[in-house]
Short mmCIF file of C-alpha atoms (C1' of nucleotides) in Angstrom, two decimals:
data_model
loop_
_atom_site.label_atom_id
_atom_site.label_comp_id
_atom_site.label_asym_id
_atom_site.label_seq_id
_atom_site.Cartn_x
_atom_site.Cartn_y
_atom_site.Cartn_z
CA MET A 1 -137.52 -18.71 -53.50
CA SER A 2 -138.80 -15.26 -52.72
CA ALA A 3 -138.03 -13.77 -49.34
CA PRO A 4 -140.82 -14.42 -46.91
CA THR A 5 -142.37 -11.16 -45.87
CA SER A 6 -143.22 -12.28 -42.39
CA ALA A 7 -145.63 -10.19 -40.43
CA SER A 8 -143.29 -9.38 -37.58
CA ASN A 9 -140.65 -7.40 -39.44
CA SER A 10 -142.49 -6.74 -42.68
CA THR A 11 -142.50 -3.54 -44.73
CA SER A 12 -139.47 -1.63 -43.55
CA PHE A 13 -136.89 -4.38 -43.90
CA ASP A 14 -138.00 -6.10 -47.06
CA TRP A 15 -135.00 -4.62 -48.84
CA LEU A 16 -132.70 -6.34 -46.37
CA TYR A 17 -134.09 -9.82 -46.79
CA ARG A 18 -134.79 -9.77 -50.49
CA GLY A 19 -132.35 -12.13 -52.15
CA THR A 20 -130.44 -12.70 -48.94
CA THR A 21 -129.36 -16.25 -48.26
CA GLU A 22 -128.08 -15.87 -44.75
CA ILE A 23 -127.32 -13.29 -42.12
CA PHE A 24 -125.09 -14.20 -39.24
CA PRO A 25 -125.27 -14.00 -36.35
CA ASP A 26 -129.01 -14.24 -36.47
CA GLN A 27 -131.34 -14.67 -33.55
CA PRO A 28 -134.67 -13.48 -34.87
CA GLU A 29 -136.32 -13.18 -31.49
CA SER A 30 -133.47 -11.40 -29.80
CA GLU A 31 -133.49 -7.69 -29.15
CA ASP A 32 -129.74 -7.72 -28.67
CA PRO A 33 -128.27 -5.54 -31.44
CA SER A 34 -125.16 -7.68 -31.58
CA GLN A 35 -127.18 -10.77 -32.41
CA ASN A 36 -129.92 -9.44 -34.63
CA LEU A 37 -129.20 -7.20 -37.58
CA THR A 38 -132.62 -5.61 -37.81
CA GLN A 39 -132.37 -4.66 -34.14
CA ARG A 40 -128.98 -3.20 -34.87
CA LEU A 41 -130.40 -1.19 -37.75
CA ILE A 42 -133.23 0.06 -35.59
CA GLN A 43 -131.20 0.85 -32.52
CA SER A 44 -128.13 2.38 -34.11
CA ASP A 45 -127.86 6.13 -33.81
CA ARG A 46 -125.50 6.43 -36.77
CA PRO A 47 -125.33 5.04 -40.28
CA LEU A 48 -123.78 1.59 -40.29
CA ARG A 49 -120.58 0.94 -42.19
CA VAL A 50 -121.32 -1.76 -44.72
CA LYS A 51 -118.31 -3.35 -46.29
CA LEU A 52 -117.97 -5.11 -49.61
CA GLY A 53 -114.62 -6.15 -50.97
CA ILE A 54 -113.84 -6.65 -54.63
CA ASP A 55 -110.60 -7.99 -55.99
CA PRO A 56 -109.78 -6.41 -59.32
CA THR A 57 -108.42 -9.55 -60.86
CA GLY A 58 -109.93 -9.25 -64.31
CA THR A 59 -111.29 -6.51 -66.47
CA ASP A 60 -114.94 -7.38 -66.80
CA ILE A 61 -117.57 -8.01 -64.22
CA HIS A 62 -120.95 -9.57 -64.80
CA LEU A 63 -124.39 -9.69 -63.26
CA GLY A 64 -123.28 -12.37 -60.83
CA HIS A 65 -120.77 -9.96 -59.34
CA SER A 66 -123.43 -7.30 -59.13
CA ILE A 67 -125.61 -9.21 -56.66
CA PRO A 68 -123.81 -8.23 -53.45
CA VAL A 69 -123.20 -4.80 -54.94
CA ARG A 70 -126.93 -4.34 -55.38
CA LYS A 71 -127.38 -5.29 -51.75
CA LEU A 72 -124.80 -2.69 -50.89
CA ARG A 73 -126.85 -0.18 -52.83
CA ALA A 74 -129.91 -1.16 -50.83
CA PHE A 75 -128.02 -0.28 -47.67
CA GLN A 76 -127.04 3.04 -49.21
CA ASP A 77 -130.63 3.78 -50.04
CA ALA A 78 -131.57 3.01 -46.46
CA GLY A 79 -129.16 5.68 -45.34
CA HIS A 80 -126.05 3.68 -44.51
CA THR A 81 -122.48 4.07 -45.64
CA ALA A 82 -121.17 1.73 -48.31
CA VAL A 83 -117.52 0.96 -47.81
CA LEU A 84 -116.31 -0.46 -51.06
CA ILE A 85 -112.93 -2.02 -50.70
CA ILE A 86 -110.84 -2.43 -53.79
CA GLY A 87 -108.60 -5.35 -53.03
CA ASP A 88 -105.62 -4.03 -54.91
CA PHE A 89 -103.33 -5.80 -52.48
CA THR A 90 -105.26 -9.03 -52.06
CA ALA A 91 -105.81 -9.31 -55.81
CA ARG A 92 -102.16 -10.05 -56.14
CA ILE A 93 -102.43 -13.15 -54.01
CA GLY A 94 -105.78 -14.43 -55.09
CA ASP A 95 -108.58 -15.83 -53.02
CA PRO A 96 -108.30 -19.60 -52.96
CA THR A 97 -112.08 -19.87 -52.68
CA GLY A 98 -113.45 -22.29 -55.22
CA LYS A 99 -110.18 -22.38 -57.09
CA SER A 100 -108.40 -25.62 -57.60
CA GLU A 101 -105.34 -23.83 -58.85
CA VAL A 102 -103.16 -21.14 -57.47
CA ARG A 103 -104.13 -17.91 -59.07
CA LYS A 104 -101.50 -16.33 -61.20
CA GLN A 105 -99.94 -13.24 -59.79
CA LEU A 106 -100.90 -9.91 -61.23
CA THR A 107 -98.70 -6.90 -61.57
CA GLU A 108 -99.41 -3.70 -59.74
CA ALA A 109 -100.20 -1.88 -62.98
CA GLN A 110 -102.72 -4.49 -64.11
CA VAL A 111 -104.48 -4.35 -60.79
CA LYS A 112 -104.67 -0.60 -60.89
CA GLN A 113 -106.18 -0.59 -64.33
CA ASN A 114 -108.65 -3.33 -63.48
CA ALA A 115 -109.78 -1.35 -60.47
CA GLN A 116 -110.56 1.59 -62.71
CA THR A 117 -112.73 -0.40 -65.11
CA TYR A 118 -114.48 -2.08 -62.20
CA LEU A 119 -115.53 1.23 -60.74
CA GLU A 120 -116.64 2.38 -64.14
CA GLN A 121 -118.86 -0.67 -64.53
CA LEU A 122 -120.32 -0.34 -61.06
CA ARG A 123 -121.36 3.24 -61.61
CA PRO A 124 -124.94 2.35 -62.61
CA VAL A 125 -125.36 0.06 -59.62
CA LEU A 126 -124.09 2.10 -56.72
CA ASP A 127 -124.95 5.56 -55.50
CA PHE A 128 -121.76 7.47 -56.21
CA ASP A 129 -123.28 10.88 -55.77
CA THR A 130 -125.11 11.29 -52.48
CA PRO A 131 -122.58 12.69 -50.00
CA GLY A 132 -121.53 10.32 -47.27
CA ARG A 133 -123.03 7.22 -48.84
CA LEU A 134 -119.94 5.80 -50.47
CA GLU A 135 -116.42 5.31 -49.29
CA ILE A 136 -113.93 3.73 -51.65
CA ARG A 137 -110.84 2.29 -50.04
CA TYR A 138 -107.87 0.41 -51.43
CA ASN A 139 -106.65 -2.24 -49.07
CA SER A 140 -103.01 -1.71 -49.94
CA GLU A 141 -103.46 1.39 -47.78
CA TRP A 142 -103.16 -0.73 -44.63
CA LEU A 143 -102.09 -4.16 -45.82
CA SER A 144 -98.85 -2.99 -47.38
CA LYS A 145 -97.88 -1.47 -44.05
CA LEU A 146 -98.29 -4.56 -41.92
CA ASP A 147 -95.03 -5.50 -40.29
CA LEU A 148 -93.98 -8.95 -39.32
CA SER A 149 -95.03 -8.68 -35.72
CA LYS A 150 -98.52 -7.65 -36.76
CA ILE A 151 -98.65 -10.45 -39.29
CA LEU A 152 -97.61 -12.89 -36.60
CA GLU A 153 -100.42 -11.62 -34.47
CA LEU A 154 -102.87 -12.31 -37.26
CA LEU A 155 -101.44 -15.72 -37.96
CA ALA A 156 -101.57 -16.64 -34.29
CA SER A 157 -105.29 -16.07 -34.23
CA MET A 158 -105.97 -19.14 -36.24
CA THR A 159 -105.00 -22.77 -36.35
CA VAL A 160 -103.98 -24.80 -39.32
CA GLY A 161 -106.94 -27.05 -38.70
CA GLN A 162 -109.37 -24.15 -38.88
CA MET A 163 -107.76 -22.93 -42.05
CA LEU A 164 -107.86 -26.34 -43.64
CA ALA A 165 -111.55 -26.53 -42.95
CA LYS A 166 -112.06 -23.93 -45.62
CA GLU A 167 -113.65 -25.41 -48.68
CA GLY A 168 -111.00 -24.83 -51.30
CA PHE A 169 -108.17 -25.80 -49.01
CA ALA A 170 -109.82 -28.98 -47.85
CA GLU A 171 -110.25 -30.23 -51.38
CA ARG A 172 -106.80 -29.35 -52.48
CA PHE A 173 -105.24 -30.82 -49.40
CA GLY A 174 -107.16 -34.02 -50.03
CA GLN A 175 -105.99 -34.18 -53.60
CA GLU A 176 -102.43 -33.55 -52.54
CA SER A 177 -102.30 -30.55 -54.78
CA PRO A 178 -100.09 -27.75 -53.58
CA ILE A 179 -101.28 -25.13 -51.12
CA TYR A 180 -98.82 -22.33 -50.72
CA LEU A 181 -98.39 -20.81 -47.32
CA HIS A 182 -99.12 -17.29 -48.47
CA GLU A 183 -102.59 -18.44 -49.46
CA PHE A 184 -103.36 -18.91 -45.81
CA LEU A 185 -102.89 -15.20 -45.47
CA TYR A 186 -105.76 -14.37 -47.76
CA PRO A 187 -108.68 -14.87 -45.36
CA LEU A 188 -106.71 -13.08 -42.68
CA MET A 189 -106.08 -10.11 -44.91
CA GLN A 190 -109.70 -9.88 -45.94
CA GLY A 191 -110.63 -10.14 -42.29
CA TYR A 192 -108.17 -7.44 -41.40
CA ASP A 193 -109.84 -5.19 -43.93
CA SER A 194 -112.89 -5.30 -41.68
CA VAL A 195 -110.77 -4.19 -38.78
CA ALA A 196 -109.19 -1.39 -40.80
CA VAL A 197 -112.49 0.09 -41.92
CA GLN A 198 -114.38 -0.80 -38.75
CA ALA A 199 -117.11 -2.58 -40.62
CA ASP A 200 -120.49 -3.13 -39.01
CA VAL A 201 -121.70 -5.42 -41.74
CA GLU A 202 -119.87 -7.26 -44.49
CA LEU A 203 -121.54 -8.48 -47.65
CA GLY A 204 -120.45 -11.37 -49.80
CA GLY A 205 -121.53 -14.34 -51.85
CA THR A 206 -122.25 -17.56 -50.01
CA ASP A 207 -118.76 -18.76 -50.88
CA GLN A 208 -117.42 -15.94 -48.73
CA LYS A 209 -118.80 -17.20 -45.45
CA PHE A 210 -115.47 -18.37 -44.14
CA ASN A 211 -113.74 -15.11 -44.94
CA LEU A 212 -116.50 -13.01 -43.37
CA ALA A 213 -116.32 -15.13 -40.26
CA VAL A 214 -112.59 -14.53 -40.03
CA GLY A 215 -113.36 -10.83 -40.13
CA ARG A 216 -115.51 -11.22 -37.03
CA ASP A 217 -112.75 -13.09 -35.23
CA LEU A 218 -110.15 -10.47 -36.03
CA GLN A 219 -112.40 -7.60 -35.05
CA ARG A 220 -112.92 -9.27 -31.72
CA LEU A 221 -109.17 -9.70 -31.42
CA PHE A 222 -108.74 -5.98 -31.93
CA ASN A 223 -111.51 -5.10 -29.52
CA GLN A 224 -114.07 -4.06 -32.09
CA THR A 225 -117.69 -5.08 -32.22
CA PRO A 226 -117.76 -8.01 -34.64
CA GLN A 227 -119.47 -7.33 -37.93
CA PHE A 228 -122.57 -9.00 -39.23
CA GLY A 229 -122.13 -11.19 -42.24
CA LEU A 230 -124.73 -11.06 -44.98
CA LEU A 231 -124.52 -13.66 -47.69
CA THR A 232 -126.09 -13.37 -51.12
CA PRO A 233 -126.72 -16.27 -53.50
CA ILE A 234 -124.43 -17.19 -56.33
CA LEU A 235 -126.23 -16.32 -59.52
CA ILE A 236 -126.92 -19.13 -61.96
CA GLY A 237 -125.76 -18.31 -65.47
CA THR A 238 -127.82 -17.86 -68.61
CA ASP A 239 -127.54 -21.59 -69.27
CA GLY A 240 -129.69 -22.13 -66.20
CA VAL A 241 -127.35 -24.75 -64.80
CA GLN A 242 -123.95 -23.59 -63.72
CA LYS A 243 -122.99 -20.50 -61.82
CA MET A 244 -122.49 -17.42 -63.89
CA SER A 245 -118.89 -17.14 -64.88
CA LYS A 246 -116.88 -15.67 -67.64
CA SER A 247 -115.01 -18.82 -68.40
CA LEU A 248 -118.23 -20.77 -68.92
CA GLY A 249 -119.55 -18.13 -71.26
CA ASN A 250 -122.92 -18.06 -69.52
CA TYR A 251 -122.63 -14.51 -68.27
CA VAL A 252 -124.06 -11.10 -68.92
CA GLY A 253 -121.33 -8.49 -68.59
CA LEU A 254 -122.09 -5.15 -66.99
CA SER A 255 -120.30 -3.31 -69.77
CA GLU A 256 -122.11 -5.03 -72.60
CA ASP A 257 -124.17 -2.98 -75.00
CA ALA A 258 -127.92 -2.79 -74.61
CA LEU A 259 -128.80 -5.15 -77.43
CA THR A 260 -126.40 -7.88 -76.36
CA MET A 261 -127.58 -7.62 -72.81
CA TYR A 262 -131.21 -7.68 -73.81
CA SER A 263 -130.78 -10.64 -76.12
CA LYS A 264 -129.14 -12.71 -73.45
CA LEU A 265 -131.63 -11.87 -70.72
CA GLU A 266 -134.61 -12.33 -72.97
CA LYS A 267 -133.93 -16.05 -73.03
CA THR A 268 -133.39 -16.57 -69.34
CA PRO A 269 -134.56 -20.10 -68.55
CA ASP A 270 -138.08 -20.19 -67.13
CA ASP A 271 -137.08 -21.73 -63.84
CA GLN A 272 -134.53 -19.00 -63.16
CA LEU A 273 -136.84 -16.11 -63.96
CA ILE A 274 -138.12 -15.43 -60.47
CA THR A 275 -134.64 -15.65 -59.03
CA TYR A 276 -133.37 -13.19 -61.59
CA PHE A 277 -136.18 -10.80 -60.80
CA GLU A 278 -135.52 -11.14 -57.14
CA LEU A 279 -131.79 -10.63 -57.35
CA LEU A 280 -131.42 -8.23 -60.25
CA THR A 281 -134.40 -5.94 -59.94
CA ASN A 282 -136.44 -4.23 -57.27
CA LEU A 283 -139.74 -5.10 -58.90
CA PRO A 284 -142.41 -6.61 -56.68
CA LEU A 285 -142.53 -10.31 -57.36
CA ASP A 286 -146.27 -10.75 -57.01
CA THR A 287 -147.25 -8.56 -59.96
CA LEU A 288 -145.20 -10.23 -62.67
CA PRO A 289 -146.88 -11.17 -65.95
CA GLU A 290 -148.36 -14.66 -66.16
CA ASN A 291 -146.86 -15.60 -69.49
CA PRO A 292 -143.24 -16.72 -69.08
CA ARG A 293 -142.33 -15.15 -72.41
CA ASP A 294 -143.59 -11.80 -71.17
CA ARG A 295 -141.65 -12.26 -67.98
CA GLN A 296 -138.47 -12.80 -69.93
CA LYS A 297 -139.06 -9.62 -71.85
CA GLN A 298 -139.85 -7.60 -68.78
CA LEU A 299 -136.78 -8.88 -67.01
CA ALA A 300 -134.56 -8.03 -69.95
CA LEU A 301 -136.11 -4.60 -70.29
CA GLU A 302 -135.78 -3.85 -66.61
CA VAL A 303 -132.16 -4.89 -66.27
CA VAL A 304 -131.05 -3.18 -69.46
CA THR A 305 -132.76 -0.03 -68.21
CA GLN A 306 -130.62 -0.13 -65.10
CA PHE A 307 -127.45 -0.07 -67.10
CA HIS A 308 -128.35 1.84 -70.24
CA GLY A 309 -131.49 3.82 -69.45
CA ALA A 310 -135.07 3.34 -70.51
CA ASP A 311 -134.69 4.65 -74.05
CA ALA A 312 -131.81 2.38 -74.94
CA ALA A 313 -133.66 -0.54 -73.38
CA THR A 314 -136.81 -0.12 -75.46
CA GLN A 315 -134.68 0.38 -78.55
CA ALA A 316 -132.81 -2.83 -77.74
CA GLN A 317 -136.11 -4.62 -77.41
CA LYS A 318 -137.20 -3.42 -80.83
CA ASP A 319 -133.89 -4.30 -82.40
CA ALA A 320 -133.99 -7.76 -80.91
CA GLN A 321 -137.48 -8.34 -82.28
CA ASN A 322 -136.46 -7.17 -85.72
CA LEU A 323 -133.50 -9.47 -85.72
CA VAL A 324 -135.67 -12.45 -85.02
CA ALA A 325 -138.40 -11.44 -87.41
CA GLY A 326 -135.89 -11.19 -90.20
CA ALA A 327 -134.52 -7.84 -91.15
CA THR A 328 -135.53 -7.65 -94.80
CA GLY A 329 -138.24 -5.24 -93.81
CA ALA A 330 -135.86 -3.01 -91.97
CA ALA A 331 -133.69 -2.75 -95.02
CA ASP A 332 -132.14 0.51 -93.95
CA ASN A 333 -129.52 -1.01 -91.74
CA VAL A 334 -128.30 -3.61 -94.20
CA PRO A 335 -124.61 -3.27 -95.01
CA GLU A 336 -123.69 -2.88 -98.64
CA PHE A 337 -121.30 -4.81 -100.80
CA SER A 338 -119.97 -3.39 -104.02
CA LEU A 339 -120.02 -5.71 -107.01
CA SER A 340 -117.16 -3.75 -108.54
CA THR A 341 -114.76 -5.77 -106.41
CA VAL A 342 -115.55 -9.07 -108.09
CA GLU A 343 -114.89 -10.36 -111.59
CA PHE A 344 -117.74 -11.56 -113.72
CA PRO A 345 -118.95 -14.13 -114.40
CA VAL A 346 -119.14 -14.91 -110.71
CA PRO A 347 -120.33 -18.11 -109.05
CA ILE A 348 -122.73 -17.56 -106.16
CA PHE A 349 -120.53 -19.24 -103.57
CA TYR A 350 -117.72 -16.82 -104.28
CA LEU A 351 -120.05 -13.91 -103.91
CA VAL A 352 -121.22 -15.13 -100.51
CA SER A 353 -117.64 -15.46 -99.36
CA ALA A 354 -116.34 -12.22 -100.90
CA SER A 355 -119.15 -10.20 -99.37
CA GLY A 356 -118.13 -11.33 -95.92
CA LEU A 357 -121.26 -13.32 -95.16
CA CYS A 358 -119.14 -16.42 -94.72
CA LYS A 359 -115.59 -16.66 -93.50
CA SER A 360 -114.31 -18.67 -96.44
CA SER A 361 -115.49 -19.84 -99.80
CA GLY A 362 -115.51 -23.39 -98.51
CA ASP A 363 -117.80 -22.28 -95.74
CA ALA A 364 -119.99 -20.52 -98.31
CA ARG A 365 -120.34 -23.70 -100.33
CA ARG A 366 -121.34 -25.65 -97.28
CA GLN A 367 -123.84 -23.09 -96.13
CA ILE A 368 -125.48 -23.05 -99.54
CA GLN A 369 -125.65 -26.82 -99.52
CA GLY A 370 -127.16 -26.65 -96.05
CA GLY A 371 -129.86 -24.32 -97.30
CA GLY A 372 -128.69 -21.29 -95.34
CA VAL A 373 -128.24 -18.81 -98.17
CA LYS A 374 -131.00 -16.78 -99.76
CA LEU A 375 -131.10 -14.24 -102.56
CA ASP A 376 -134.02 -11.85 -102.22
CA GLY A 377 -135.61 -14.27 -99.81
CA GLU A 378 -135.33 -17.22 -102.16
CA LYS A 379 -133.23 -20.17 -101.19
CA VAL A 380 -130.10 -20.68 -103.27
CA THR A 381 -129.69 -24.32 -104.21
CA ASP A 382 -126.84 -24.47 -106.70
CA VAL A 383 -123.41 -23.75 -105.33
CA ASN A 384 -122.04 -22.96 -108.75
CA GLN A 385 -124.90 -20.85 -110.03
CA LYS A 386 -123.21 -18.18 -112.13
CA PHE A 387 -124.04 -14.58 -112.85
CA ALA A 388 -122.65 -13.03 -116.00
CA GLN A 389 -123.23 -9.35 -115.36
CA ALA A 390 -123.31 -7.05 -112.36
CA ASP A 391 -126.75 -5.70 -113.22
CA GLU A 392 -128.24 -9.15 -112.73
CA LEU A 393 -127.44 -8.68 -109.06
CA THR A 394 -127.51 -4.99 -108.39
CA GLY A 395 -129.97 -3.96 -105.71
CA ARG A 396 -130.70 -7.49 -104.59
CA ILE A 397 -130.27 -8.69 -101.04
CA LEU A 398 -128.10 -11.63 -100.20
CA GLN A 399 -128.87 -13.35 -96.93
CA MET A 400 -126.97 -15.84 -94.84
CA GLY A 401 -128.84 -17.51 -92.02
CA LYS A 402 -131.32 -15.37 -90.16
CA LYS A 403 -129.18 -12.50 -89.12
CA LYS A 404 -126.66 -11.68 -91.82
CA PHE A 405 -127.64 -9.59 -94.80
CA VAL A 406 -125.85 -7.72 -97.51
CA ARG A 407 -127.24 -5.42 -100.19
CA LEU A 408 -125.49 -5.73 -103.52
CA ILE A 409 -124.60 -2.41 -105.10
CA PRO A 410 -122.70 -1.60 -108.29
"C1'" G B 1 -80.12 -32.27 -61.69
"C1'" G B 2 -82.17 -37.69 -62.34
"C1'" G B 3 -86.52 -40.57 -63.78
"C1'" U B 4 -91.06 -40.79 -66.24
"C1'" C B 5 -95.35 -39.41 -69.11
"C1'" G B 6 -96.94 -36.11 -72.56
"C1'" G B 7 -97.42 -31.85 -76.41
"C1'" U B 8 -102.99 -33.47 -82.31
"C1'" G B 9 -107.59 -29.02 -85.74
"C1'" C B 10 -111.38 -23.05 -81.74
"C1'" C B 11 -111.20 -26.26 -76.92
"C1'" C B 12 -111.04 -31.30 -74.80
"C1'" G B 13 -109.48 -35.73 -76.67
"C1'" A B 14 -108.80 -40.63 -80.03
"C1'" G B 15 -105.37 -42.34 -83.40
"C1'" U B 16 -98.96 -45.23 -82.79
"C1'" G B 17 -96.02 -46.42 -90.72
"C1'" G B 18 -100.45 -46.60 -96.06
"C1'" U B 19 -108.70 -44.34 -98.37
"C1'" U B 20 -105.79 -39.93 -92.40
"C1'" A B 21 -108.18 -33.44 -93.82
"C1'" A B 22 -107.28 -37.12 -89.35
"C1'" U B 23 -112.87 -41.20 -84.71
"C1'" G B 24 -115.63 -38.86 -80.63
"C1'" G B 25 -117.35 -34.85 -77.41
"C1'" G B 26 -117.82 -29.54 -76.48
"C1'" G B 27 -118.25 -25.00 -78.85
"C1'" G B 28 -119.59 -22.51 -83.34
"C1'" C B 29 -122.56 -22.01 -87.90
"C1'" G B 30 -126.80 -23.49 -90.71
"C1'" G B 31 -131.82 -26.15 -91.30
"C1'" A B 32 -136.59 -27.79 -89.03
"C1'" C B 33 -139.60 -26.79 -84.96
"C1'" U B 34 -141.15 -23.22 -81.07
"C1'" G B 35 -143.67 -18.26 -76.57
"C1'" U B 36 -137.75 -17.32 -77.46
"C1'" A B 37 -131.30 -16.40 -80.80
"C1'" A B 38 -134.37 -21.73 -75.08
"C1'" A B 39 -135.14 -27.15 -75.42
"C1'" U B 40 -135.21 -31.04 -79.08
"C1'" C B 41 -134.01 -33.22 -83.85
"C1'" C B 42 -130.97 -32.96 -88.45
"C1'" G B 43 -126.73 -31.14 -91.36
"C1'" C B 44 -121.98 -28.66 -91.63
"C1'" U B 45 -117.41 -27.40 -89.13
"C1'" G B 46 -108.65 -26.45 -92.76
"C1'" A B 47 -107.85 -23.07 -97.17
"C1'" C B 48 -108.30 -21.95 -102.39
"C1'" U B 49 -113.61 -18.72 -108.04
"C1'" A B 50 -112.22 -26.01 -106.47
"C1'" C B 51 -114.22 -32.84 -109.88
"C1'" G B 52 -108.15 -30.52 -108.70
"C1'" U B 53 -104.32 -27.95 -105.69
"C1'" C B 54 -102.19 -26.45 -101.16
"C1'" U B 55 -101.50 -26.27 -95.79
"C1'" A B 56 -101.97 -29.12 -91.21
"C1'" C B 57 -100.82 -33.33 -85.75
"C1'" G B 58 -94.68 -28.72 -80.37
"C1'" U B 59 -89.76 -27.17 -83.47
"C1'" U B 60 -85.82 -28.71 -86.79
"C1'" G B 61 -83.62 -32.43 -89.31
"C1'" G B 62 -83.46 -37.87 -90.61
"C1'" U B 63 -85.19 -43.12 -92.00
"C1'" U B 64 -88.95 -44.82 -95.79
"C1'" C B 65 -92.07 -45.65 -102.15
"C1'" G B 66 -95.04 -43.54 -98.09
"C1'" A B 67 -95.18 -40.91 -91.26
"C1'" A B 68 -99.40 -37.43 -86.83
"C1'" U B 69 -97.50 -42.38 -86.28
"C1'" C B 70 -90.21 -44.79 -86.45
"C1'" C B 71 -85.18 -42.17 -85.18
"C1'" A B 72 -82.16 -37.74 -83.39
"C1'" A B 73 -81.62 -33.06 -81.35
"C1'" C B 74 -84.09 -29.03 -79.35
"C1'" C B 75 -88.30 -26.17 -77.00
"C1'" C B 76 -92.54 -26.46 -73.59
"C1'" G B 77 -95.75 -28.86 -69.74
"C1'" G B 78 -97.40 -32.71 -65.84
"C1'" C B 79 -95.97 -36.20 -62.15
"C1'" C B 80 -92.12 -38.76 -59.15
"C1'" C B 81 -87.14 -38.66 -56.91
"C1'" A B 82 -83.17 -35.33 -55.32
#
RNA sequence: GGGUCGGUGCCCGAGUGGUUAAUGGGGGCGGACUGUAAAUCCGCUGACUACGUCUACGUUGGUUCGAAUCCAACCCGGCCCA
């Protein structure tokens, strides 16, 4: 799984190959800088322009989205120019990749706002500060100006057969589900982005291969040196099975708070651990702890540090441990519930519901019957157990499950 | 516009006149267990201070002792034809 650090090109280009699935074109033995990216990096007398496009179609991005962005950062750190393209124009069409449905159209305002939050979330990942290392471009800048003759030129560069070879199209065509003509324009527009910014390299997930290849074709058409394509893996989600995606709920969002992030990463499935380290951190892979549990913790700590800083990360680790251990010891942070809001005598189930530990009194009854409610650490067994006076309860701690506590006050 | 199928609880999806608060799965919440808030196993999963009452099967009416189930109109969606 880890990138082979072969003897020939070791040391200096580890950053390039770490977590890289494929680079094309790629002729390892060749010294031709148009066929071998490391040769290009060595021989070039200027920083390369490394393109990554993001379509601001939603509001949140997750660790899966951050993979190619991290690679972009690696290029920045090696002295190259990151060209981050905000696909404000393309977002309104939607990339058919991997989608069985036509994406719903977004309004201009939505797209604009999404773009803002995206940049905000990417701030910890990219180098925004070093002069000359980051160029942010909106592709409406050139795409909205294309006139019909130019569009025809783009369209004429490709055949229907080639287009239908693309994964998403092939499936949909086979299933006789609709493919709208404007969707054919998407790969061409993304490719044209490469022309517009004169990209030397374009990054993308493995599902982007087709689109990156179109970029090469179009650059050739416009007499530019075709870009290299560099593909990064699709990150598996926290469930360890399916790709990370918001709709599957197996994601870790870049804007999540430290504790949430830590808690999710701390239980990364064992067989995904190395991959996560490889793709989400820069830690050397041969010095990881032996114990898988320790690996999980280190991974969580490391990634949270990237987004929230070291202090917040260690705090999150502590908080997470306390939560699991049971928080009765750390009684300081327990919310309070005033008994003055209930009428006595009060049955225990009502108390559990009224204090907000359960969403309804029916739920409270069931939880008590299921053995999930404790008073001062002692399991409550009788749903209808009654308390006549407030002082019977004052100062005691009511607990629901492992994580929800309430201190009863007058 | 015509035809046809369908709209069920957080989601998916059974149920086609009477123990139906409504099978099953997912998700969620508890319990046990564990290196984990993982995996596995078990329980719960409409509301109400509750042996009863109320609200629920797209909407509104109707038939019936009784309907999510039958009828009518309307709204929304899929597919087919134009």
